[in-house]
Every structure is written in C-alpha cells, then in structure tokens.
mmCIF file of C-alpha atoms in Angstrom:
data_model
loop_
_atom_site.group_PDB
_atom_site.id
_atom_site.type_symbol
_atom_site.label_atom_id
_atom_site.label_comp_id
_atom_site.label_asym_id
_atom_site.label_seq_id
_atom_site.Cartn_x
_atom_site.Cartn_y
_atom_site.Cartn_z
ATOM 1 C CA MET D 1 64.498 134.174 63.980
ATOM 2 C CA ILE D 2 65.568 131.445 66.375
ATOM 3 C CA LEU D 3 68.719 129.160 65.262
ATOM 4 C CA VAL D 4 68.762 125.888 67.106
ATOM 5 C CA LEU D 5 72.501 123.943 66.005
ATOM 6 C CA ARG D 6 71.723 120.284 66.554
ATOM 7 C CA ALA D 7 74.214 118.955 63.722
ATOM 8 C CA LEU D 8 74.798 115.504 64.288
ATOM 9 C CA GLY D 9 72.989 111.849 63.336
ATOM 10 C CA VAL D 10 69.861 110.081 63.875
ATOM 11 C CA GLY D 11 70.019 109.557 67.599
ATOM 12 C CA ASP D 12 71.305 112.410 68.250
ATOM 13 C CA LEU D 13 68.526 114.478 66.638
ATOM 14 C CA ALA D 14 65.428 112.167 68.383
ATOM 15 C CA ALA D 15 67.698 112.390 71.894
ATOM 16 C CA GLY D 16 67.065 116.688 71.177
ATOM 17 C CA VAL D 17 63.683 116.268 70.356
ATOM 18 C CA PRO D 18 61.620 117.549 73.866
ATOM 19 C CA ALA D 19 63.645 120.992 73.302
ATOM 20 C CA ILE D 20 63.760 121.495 69.671
ATOM 21 C CA ARG D 21 60.076 121.357 71.103
ATOM 22 C CA ALA D 22 60.810 123.111 73.816
ATOM 23 C CA ALA D 23 62.569 126.048 71.794
ATOM 24 C CA ARG D 24 59.718 125.978 69.238
ATOM 25 C CA ALA D 25 57.041 127.107 72.644
ATOM 26 C CA ALA D 26 59.144 129.383 73.476
ATOM 27 C CA PHE D 27 58.498 132.247 70.469
ATOM 28 C CA PRO D 28 55.488 130.591 68.786
ATOM 29 C CA GLY D 29 55.516 133.197 66.576
ATOM 30 C CA ARG D 30 59.105 133.199 64.827
ATOM 31 C CA THR D 31 60.718 131.209 62.247
ATOM 32 C CA LEU D 32 62.949 128.300 64.385
ATOM 33 C CA ALA D 33 65.881 126.908 61.386
ATOM 34 C CA LEU D 34 67.821 124.113 62.529
ATOM 35 C CA ALA D 35 71.249 123.295 61.657
ATOM 36 C CA ALA D 36 72.091 120.155 61.288
ATOM 37 C CA PRO D 37 73.141 117.625 58.552
ATOM 38 C CA THR D 38 70.311 117.955 55.127
ATOM 39 C CA TRP D 39 70.241 114.233 55.221
ATOM 40 C CA LEU D 40 68.063 113.919 58.171
ATOM 41 C CA THR D 41 65.652 116.239 56.642
ATOM 42 C CA PRO D 42 63.325 113.442 56.574
ATOM 43 C CA LEU D 43 63.330 112.579 60.588
ATOM 44 C CA ILE D 44 63.234 116.615 60.744
ATOM 45 C CA ASP D 45 60.457 117.087 59.271
ATOM 46 C CA LEU D 46 58.558 114.192 61.619
ATOM 47 C CA VAL D 47 59.689 116.443 64.511
ATOM 48 C CA GLY D 48 57.474 118.894 63.389
ATOM 49 C CA GLY D 49 57.475 122.647 64.522
ATOM 50 C CA VAL D 50 60.699 123.223 62.336
ATOM 51 C CA ASP D 51 60.397 125.593 59.742
ATOM 52 C CA ARG D 52 64.452 126.000 57.859
ATOM 53 C CA VAL D 53 66.865 123.456 58.009
ATOM 54 C CA VAL D 54 70.299 124.944 58.198
ATOM 55 C CA PRO D 55 73.047 122.991 56.021
ATOM 56 C CA ALA D 56 75.641 121.752 59.028
ATOM 57 C CA ASN D 57 77.659 118.696 59.314
ATOM 58 C CA GLY D 58 79.511 118.596 62.348
ATOM 59 C CA LEU D 59 81.185 121.794 63.054
ATOM 60 C CA ASP D 60 84.490 122.439 60.444
ATOM 61 C CA GLU D 61 82.517 124.463 58.104
ATOM 62 C CA PRO D 62 80.729 128.446 59.124
ATOM 63 C CA LEU D 63 76.799 128.351 59.296
ATOM 64 C CA PRO D 64 75.890 130.760 56.152
ATOM 65 C CA ASP D 65 75.271 133.982 57.059
ATOM 66 C CA LEU D 66 71.197 134.058 58.314
ATOM 67 C CA GLY D 67 70.587 137.455 59.753
ATOM 68 C CA GLY D 68 68.125 138.414 62.917
ATOM 69 C CA ILE D 69 69.469 135.807 64.560
ATOM 70 C CA GLU D 70 67.565 136.631 68.002
ATOM 71 C CA VAL D 71 68.236 133.794 70.320
ATOM 72 C CA ALA D 72 70.849 130.750 68.596
ATOM 73 C CA VAL D 73 70.677 127.722 70.830
ATOM 74 C CA ASN D 74 73.584 125.528 71.506
ATOM 75 C CA LEU D 75 71.886 121.877 71.378
ATOM 76 C CA HIS D 76 74.885 119.972 70.696
ATOM 77 C CA GLY D 77 77.986 120.963 72.879
ATOM 78 C CA SER D 78 79.257 122.452 75.969
ATOM 79 C CA GLY D 79 81.460 124.631 73.381
ATOM 80 C CA PRO D 80 83.738 126.470 73.181
ATOM 81 C CA GLN D 81 84.063 125.441 69.000
ATOM 82 C CA SER D 82 80.074 124.759 68.737
ATOM 83 C CA HIS D 83 79.856 128.152 71.216
ATOM 84 C CA ARG D 84 82.426 129.967 68.976
ATOM 85 C CA LEU D 85 79.755 128.917 66.006
ATOM 86 C CA LEU D 86 77.216 130.134 66.891
ATOM 87 C CA ARG D 87 78.867 133.148 67.927
ATOM 88 C CA ALA D 88 79.759 133.891 64.413
ATOM 89 C CA ALA D 89 76.081 134.072 63.506
ATOM 90 C CA GLU D 90 76.034 137.341 65.404
ATOM 91 C CA PRO D 91 72.652 135.942 67.475
ATOM 92 C CA ALA D 92 71.226 138.411 69.915
ATOM 93 C CA LYS D 93 71.415 136.433 72.488
ATOM 94 C CA LEU D 94 73.116 133.180 73.157
ATOM 95 C CA TRP D 95 71.691 129.892 75.125
ATOM 96 C CA ALA D 96 74.203 127.578 75.446
ATOM 97 C CA PHE D 97 76.111 125.814 78.544
ATOM 98 C CA ALA D 98 78.948 128.062 80.499
ATOM 99 C CA SER D 99 81.835 127.994 78.783
ATOM 100 C CA PRO D 100 84.702 130.105 79.991
ATOM 101 C CA ALA D 101 87.121 128.791 76.755
ATOM 102 C CA ALA D 102 84.615 130.376 74.154
ATOM 103 C CA GLY D 103 83.467 133.322 77.015
ATOM 104 C CA HIS D 104 80.151 132.346 77.700
ATOM 105 C CA HIS D 105 79.094 132.536 81.100
ATOM 106 C CA ASP D 106 75.899 132.652 82.202
ATOM 107 C CA GLY D 107 74.947 128.773 81.138
ATOM 108 C CA PRO D 108 74.939 126.203 83.405
ATOM 109 C CA ILE D 109 77.237 123.318 83.816
ATOM 110 C CA TRP D 110 77.806 121.086 82.161
ATOM 111 C CA ALA D 111 76.902 117.820 83.599
ATOM 112 C CA GLU D 112 79.084 114.624 82.147
ATOM 113 C CA GLU D 113 76.840 112.805 83.884
ATOM 114 C CA ASP D 114 72.974 113.375 82.857
ATOM 115 C CA HIS D 115 71.386 111.672 80.498
ATOM 116 C CA GLU D 116 71.549 113.647 77.043
ATOM 117 C CA VAL D 117 67.531 113.836 76.970
ATOM 118 C CA HIS D 118 67.471 115.519 80.059
ATOM 119 C CA ARG D 119 70.894 117.650 79.442
ATOM 120 C CA TRP D 120 69.212 120.040 77.011
ATOM 121 C CA CYS D 121 66.174 120.129 78.602
ATOM 122 C CA ARG D 122 67.806 121.480 81.558
ATOM 123 C CA LEU D 123 69.571 124.075 78.968
ATOM 124 C CA LEU D 124 66.274 124.953 78.389
ATOM 125 C CA ARG D 125 64.627 125.523 81.527
ATOM 126 C CA HIS D 126 67.416 127.214 83.232
ATOM 127 C CA TYR D 127 66.855 130.368 80.322
ATOM 128 C CA GLY D 128 63.435 130.279 81.593
ATOM 129 C CA VAL D 129 61.827 127.263 78.913
ATOM 130 C CA PRO D 130 60.239 124.805 80.598
ATOM 131 C CA ALA D 131 60.466 121.642 78.331
ATOM 132 C CA ASP D 132 59.271 118.162 79.094
ATOM 133 C CA PRO D 133 61.752 115.227 78.366
ATOM 134 C CA SER D 134 59.099 112.792 78.153
ATOM 135 C CA ASP D 135 58.129 114.680 74.798
ATOM 136 C CA LEU D 136 60.166 112.024 72.551
ATOM 137 C CA ALA D 137 57.327 110.868 70.260
ATOM 138 C CA LEU D 138 57.880 111.676 65.755
ATOM 139 C CA ARG D 139 54.952 111.662 63.162
ATOM 140 C CA VAL D 140 54.427 108.080 61.985
ATOM 141 C CA PRO D 141 55.284 108.424 58.013
ATOM 142 C CA ASP D 142 53.461 107.882 55.333
ATOM 143 C CA ALA D 143 55.678 104.471 54.321
ATOM 144 C CA ASP D 144 55.364 101.299 52.240
ATOM 145 C CA VAL D 145 57.010 99.471 54.584
ATOM 146 C CA PRO D 146 56.088 96.302 56.063
ATOM 147 C CA ARG D 147 53.960 95.939 59.576
ATOM 148 C CA GLY D 148 54.063 93.775 62.608
ATOM 149 C CA VAL D 149 57.808 92.155 61.604
ATOM 150 C CA THR D 150 60.482 92.336 64.457
ATOM 151 C CA VAL D 151 63.667 94.351 63.213
ATOM 152 C CA VAL D 152 67.104 93.085 63.515
ATOM 153 C CA HIS D 153 69.949 95.914 63.275
ATOM 154 C CA PRO D 154 72.968 95.109 63.915
ATOM 155 C CA GLY D 155 75.025 97.879 63.327
ATOM 156 C CA ALA D 156 76.650 100.798 65.028
ATOM 157 C CA LYS D 157 78.318 104.153 64.567
ATOM 158 C CA SER D 158 81.720 101.915 65.129
ATOM 159 C CA PRO D 159 83.160 98.818 66.307
ATOM 160 C CA SER D 160 83.154 99.547 70.070
ATOM 161 C CA ARG D 161 79.270 99.628 70.176
ATOM 162 C CA ARG D 162 79.105 96.019 67.892
ATOM 163 C CA TRP D 163 77.847 92.939 69.471
ATOM 164 C CA PRO D 164 79.087 89.449 67.497
ATOM 165 C CA THR D 165 76.828 88.784 64.065
ATOM 166 C CA ALA D 166 76.853 85.524 65.169
ATOM 167 C CA ARG D 167 74.636 86.680 68.469
ATOM 168 C CA TYR D 168 72.412 88.889 66.491
ATOM 169 C CA ALA D 169 72.003 85.509 64.489
ATOM 170 C CA ALA D 170 71.517 83.281 66.778
ATOM 171 C CA VAL D 171 68.980 85.614 67.889
ATOM 172 C CA ALA D 172 66.696 86.083 64.991
ATOM 173 C CA ARG D 173 66.885 82.518 64.489
ATOM 174 C CA GLU D 174 65.555 81.875 67.045
ATOM 175 C CA LEU D 175 62.734 84.448 67.040
ATOM 176 C CA THR D 176 61.936 82.382 64.121
ATOM 177 C CA ALA D 177 61.188 79.686 64.701
ATOM 178 C CA ALA D 178 59.019 81.207 67.664
ATOM 179 C CA GLY D 179 56.896 82.587 65.101
ATOM 180 C CA HIS D 180 59.004 85.790 64.479
ATOM 181 C CA ARG D 181 58.771 88.054 61.058
ATOM 182 C CA VAL D 182 62.131 88.889 61.255
ATOM 183 C CA VAL D 183 63.730 91.391 58.875
ATOM 184 C CA VAL D 184 67.651 92.968 59.009
ATOM 185 C CA THR D 185 68.317 96.315 58.261
ATOM 186 C CA GLY D 186 71.763 98.469 58.194
ATOM 187 C CA SER D 187 73.058 101.719 56.518
ATOM 188 C CA GLY D 188 74.565 101.040 53.045
ATOM 189 C CA GLY D 189 77.580 100.783 54.974
ATOM 190 C CA GLU D 190 76.304 97.434 57.252
ATOM 191 C CA ARG D 191 75.148 95.756 54.343
ATOM 192 C CA GLU D 192 77.981 93.457 54.309
ATOM 193 C CA ILE D 193 77.055 92.827 58.724
ATOM 194 C CA ALA D 194 73.244 92.624 57.669
ATOM 195 C CA THR D 195 73.833 90.066 55.512
ATOM 196 C CA GLU D 196 76.096 87.958 56.837
ATOM 197 C CA VAL D 197 73.609 88.015 60.224
ATOM 198 C CA ALA D 198 70.358 87.038 57.919
ATOM 199 C CA THR D 199 72.800 84.224 56.543
ATOM 200 C CA ARG D 200 73.710 82.864 58.942
ATOM 201 C CA ALA D 201 70.674 83.094 60.560
ATOM 202 C CA GLY D 202 68.869 81.200 58.082
ATOM 203 C CA LEU D 203 66.538 83.240 56.658
ATOM 204 C CA GLY D 204 66.485 83.974 52.499
ATOM 205 C CA PRO D 205 68.195 87.665 50.580
ATOM 206 C CA GLU D 206 65.060 89.292 51.247
ATOM 207 C CA ALA D 207 65.227 89.720 54.834
ATOM 208 C CA VAL D 208 67.862 92.240 55.157
ATOM 209 C CA VAL D 209 66.226 96.014 53.977
ATOM 210 C CA ARG D 210 67.257 98.355 52.698
ATOM 211 C CA THR D 211 65.252 101.629 53.205
ATOM 212 C CA SER D 212 65.080 105.426 52.666
ATOM 213 C CA LEU D 213 65.921 107.051 56.111
ATOM 214 C CA GLY D 214 61.991 108.006 56.877
ATOM 215 C CA GLU D 215 61.146 104.283 55.609
ATOM 216 C CA LEU D 216 63.007 103.393 58.593
ATOM 217 C CA ALA D 217 61.002 105.552 60.671
ATOM 218 C CA GLY D 218 57.858 103.722 59.464
ATOM 219 C CA LEU D 219 59.204 100.409 59.627
ATOM 220 C CA VAL D 220 60.429 100.600 63.253
ATOM 221 C CA ALA D 221 56.945 102.757 63.894
ATOM 222 C CA HIS D 222 54.902 99.510 62.796
ATOM 223 C CA ALA D 223 57.148 96.662 64.434
ATOM 224 C CA ARG D 224 56.618 94.189 66.420
ATOM 225 C CA LEU D 225 59.920 94.023 68.637
ATOM 226 C CA LEU D 226 63.148 95.923 67.650
ATOM 227 C CA ILE D 227 66.822 94.026 68.818
ATOM 228 C CA SER D 228 69.450 96.579 68.475
ATOM 229 C CA GLY D 229 72.301 98.014 69.559
ATOM 230 C CA ASP D 230 73.504 102.002 71.410
ATOM 231 C CA THR D 231 72.938 103.684 68.124
ATOM 232 C CA GLY D 232 70.242 105.636 65.864
ATOM 233 C CA ILE D 233 67.680 103.331 65.272
ATOM 234 C CA ALA D 234 67.048 102.982 68.724
ATOM 235 C CA HIS D 235 65.758 106.163 69.756
ATOM 236 C CA LEU D 236 63.014 105.942 66.408
ATOM 237 C CA ALA D 237 62.046 102.964 68.509
ATOM 238 C CA THR D 238 61.557 104.606 71.523
ATOM 239 C CA ALA D 239 59.746 107.639 69.789
ATOM 240 C CA TYR D 240 57.201 105.209 68.208
ATOM 241 C CA ARG D 241 56.699 103.285 71.641
ATOM 242 C CA THR D 242 57.975 100.504 69.335
ATOM 243 C CA PRO D 243 59.084 97.237 72.599
ATOM 244 C CA SER D 244 63.201 97.014 72.511
ATOM 245 C CA VAL D 245 65.922 95.068 73.172
ATOM 246 C CA VAL D 246 68.567 97.841 73.360
ATOM 247 C CA LEU D 247 72.580 96.261 73.860
ATOM 248 C CA PHE D 248 75.489 98.786 75.304
ATOM 249 C CA GLY D 249 78.870 98.560 75.430
ATOM 250 C CA PRO D 250 81.082 101.568 76.284
ATOM 251 C CA MET D 251 78.364 104.059 77.545
ATOM 252 C CA SER D 252 75.611 103.396 80.661
ATOM 253 C CA PRO D 253 71.927 103.627 79.851
ATOM 254 C CA GLU D 254 71.990 106.025 81.989
ATOM 255 C CA ARG D 255 73.118 108.256 79.356
ATOM 256 C CA TRP D 256 71.860 107.463 76.307
ATOM 257 C CA GLY D 257 69.414 104.484 77.016
ATOM 258 C CA PRO D 258 65.235 104.887 76.210
ATOM 259 C CA PRO D 259 63.002 106.286 79.309
ATOM 260 C CA PRO D 260 63.558 103.453 82.132
ATOM 261 C CA GLU D 261 59.723 104.070 83.261
ATOM 262 C CA ARG D 262 58.461 102.036 80.551
ATOM 263 C CA ALA D 263 58.724 98.276 80.923
ATOM 264 C CA TYR D 264 58.193 97.696 77.122
ATOM 265 C CA HIS D 265 61.667 98.925 76.974
ATOM 266 C CA ARG D 266 64.707 97.283 78.020
ATOM 267 C CA ALA D 267 68.539 98.199 77.658
ATOM 268 C CA ILE D 268 71.426 96.138 78.797
ATOM 269 C CA TRP D 269 74.811 96.295 79.921
ATOM 270 C CA HIS D 270 77.633 94.909 81.999
ATOM 271 C CA GLY D 271 79.568 97.563 82.264
ATOM 272 C CA THR D 272 80.910 99.223 85.253
ATOM 273 C CA ARG D 273 82.116 102.920 83.770
ATOM 274 C CA SER D 274 81.121 105.432 81.074
ATOM 275 C CA GLU D 275 83.399 105.546 77.733
ATOM 276 C CA PRO D 276 83.310 106.905 74.603
ATOM 277 C CA GLY D 277 80.996 105.323 72.303
ATOM 278 C CA ASP D 278 82.827 106.411 69.293
ATOM 279 C CA ARG D 279 86.030 104.892 70.153
ATOM 280 C CA PRO D 280 88.194 102.697 67.154
ATOM 281 C CA GLY D 281 89.065 98.890 68.170
ATOM 282 C CA PRO D 282 87.170 95.855 68.918
ATOM 283 C CA VAL D 283 84.054 94.990 71.318
ATOM 284 C CA HIS D 284 83.575 96.481 74.532
ATOM 285 C CA PRO D 285 83.542 94.009 77.013
ATOM 286 C CA ALA D 286 80.366 94.658 78.377
ATOM 287 C CA LEU D 287 79.235 94.220 75.057
ATOM 288 C CA LEU D 288 80.708 90.796 75.291
ATOM 289 C CA ALA D 289 79.216 89.729 78.212
ATOM 290 C CA VAL D 290 75.618 90.399 76.981
ATOM 291 C CA ARG D 291 74.795 86.598 76.491
ATOM 292 C CA VAL D 292 71.866 84.974 73.339
ATOM 293 C CA GLU D 293 69.656 83.684 76.279
ATOM 294 C CA GLU D 294 69.263 86.866 77.768
ATOM 295 C CA VAL D 295 68.093 89.043 74.956
ATOM 296 C CA LEU D 296 65.458 86.967 74.122
ATOM 297 C CA GLU D 297 64.618 86.514 77.259
ATOM 298 C CA ALA D 298 64.095 90.360 77.441
ATOM 299 C CA ALA D 299 62.503 90.172 74.608
ATOM 300 C CA GLY D 300 59.096 88.001 75.216
ATOM 301 C CA GLU D 301 59.469 90.476 79.063
ATOM 302 C CA VAL D 302 58.685 93.308 76.713
ATOM 303 C CA GLU D 303 56.543 92.197 74.423
ATOM 304 C CA ARG D 304 54.255 90.906 77.768
ATOM 305 C CA HIS D 305 54.699 94.615 78.860
ATOM 306 C CA ALA D 306 53.199 96.375 75.490
ATOM 307 C CA ALA D 307 50.734 93.546 75.303
ATOM 308 C CA ALA D 308 49.655 94.492 79.132
ATOM 309 C CA ALA D 309 49.925 97.906 78.471
#
C-alpha cells in the first residue's frame, strides 16, 4: 500500500492533485490510500486513481491501523507533527520534506515561497518521481446543475480573506445588467453572506444556490465565469479551466494563485508580502484595496481570452 497524507480542505486537495497523480503513476500495481477528511470523498473521486480514503481530520488523531505501508508520502506539511503521524503508521519508507525535529533528514528543504502546486511536485521529483504541475484537471461530475451561469462566491474560511459583501453585490448587479445569469454560492456557514450579496444585488432568493460538494464542482465546471476570493472554489475553476477572477488579500497569488500562463484566470492582489491566510480579524488591507471596477474589467478580459482560446 502507498499512503498519501493530505488532511486539509478543497483548495488544498485540488493543489495536491498533480503530486497525488505522480504517486499513483509511480506505483501502478499498489493500492493508493489517501488520508483526508471523508467529506472530501466526492471530490477525491473526481481526481481518479485513489483506491481508498482513510479518515483524517487534521493531525490530532492517529491514523487507523493499515499495515503493510510500503511508502508514506507527506503532502500535508513540513513536519514534525505530520511526519510523526505517518511514522506512527510504520511505513517502510517516508517521503517528506526534511524535518530534523522529526528525525527525517533525507527529504528536500522546505521553501516557504514555493507555489503550493509546485511544492509537492518538487517533493516527488526529489524521490525520483516525475510530477507535472499542470496536471490539475478534475473529472466533470454527473450533476444536475445550472449551466452557463456566472458564480459569485463571497465566502472564505477567515474574515481576512472576505472581500466586502457590498462590493460583491455591486459586481453581481453590474454583471447581471450586462446579461450574465448570476448565482451566489456558499457553504452552510456562509448562507447569510450569500443571501446578503444576492439581496444587495437585487437578485431573487433563487439566486442563492445550495449544493453538495459534487454539485459545486459540476456548477463550476459548467459555469461561464467565477468571481471569488482566495478559497477552495477558485481551485475548482482552475481544475475545469473556467474563466475566473480571484481576489487575494493576505496571501500572494504566487503561492496559491491560478497558473499565470492562463490568460482566462486573473488574480488580483495589491499586497507586498504574504501573510498567514487564516488569521482572525478584519478584511486584509490588500483585499480592501481591490476595486469593483477592476474586478469587472478583469471579468471582461478573462471572458475575451476564453473565447479566443
């Protein structure tokens, strides 16, 4: 068995897809198990090649007794906690970034400035496994969802990464006036934010779309355009090559943004240095510096590039 650890969220899973596929290709005859939150299973199914999902919600609980692990691949972090979690599963080999605190010295050195996709591909390449950072596509799910809509997603895990709802509403209102069929999405905990944006934009309650994770992937896959912050849904737009405008605050798009060579994805950032993205507190100043007009301009640009592609 090959065990891969990525016990994080939607965007983290999507950013790890090239490395997961590289591990799959390196061991074609082995069972590939992915340690991740079980609620991600519908999305994991869209990656392909994963034979088993091992329940892992963060690093606080030990992994179940799996036995016979040939290689454990740490796609979670630089250690030591994640390294120790995998060591406790008693793999024959551990592929991970060097962590003297965990007694692991043979991996590559962690580089904080790495893009998240390239980081894990670099880890695999260190162990002699080719990994293609452009291999980001997900299978399109068979989901009954609206097609050709423009998705506005105002939520994010932390308040510092949430552009003001009034500005999202202004964007939604202008896009609707320009002929877009706008829907607003959000997780269960973001229902109030989504409703506020739809109401301020003058959209009916039917514009707030509630979806399962698989349906959300299908919605983005068939969407005309996505407008969102630096959060998981932006990575789904990258996976499906859906035109997108992504608004960054604490974190630079050089660390988490869409591939810069794709003209139909646009990252907007007015920051000067990356900071932790999940801190509590008010909206980050770099995000507050993003104007409604530049988002609308970027939306027009990515659509034109998509049409020309």
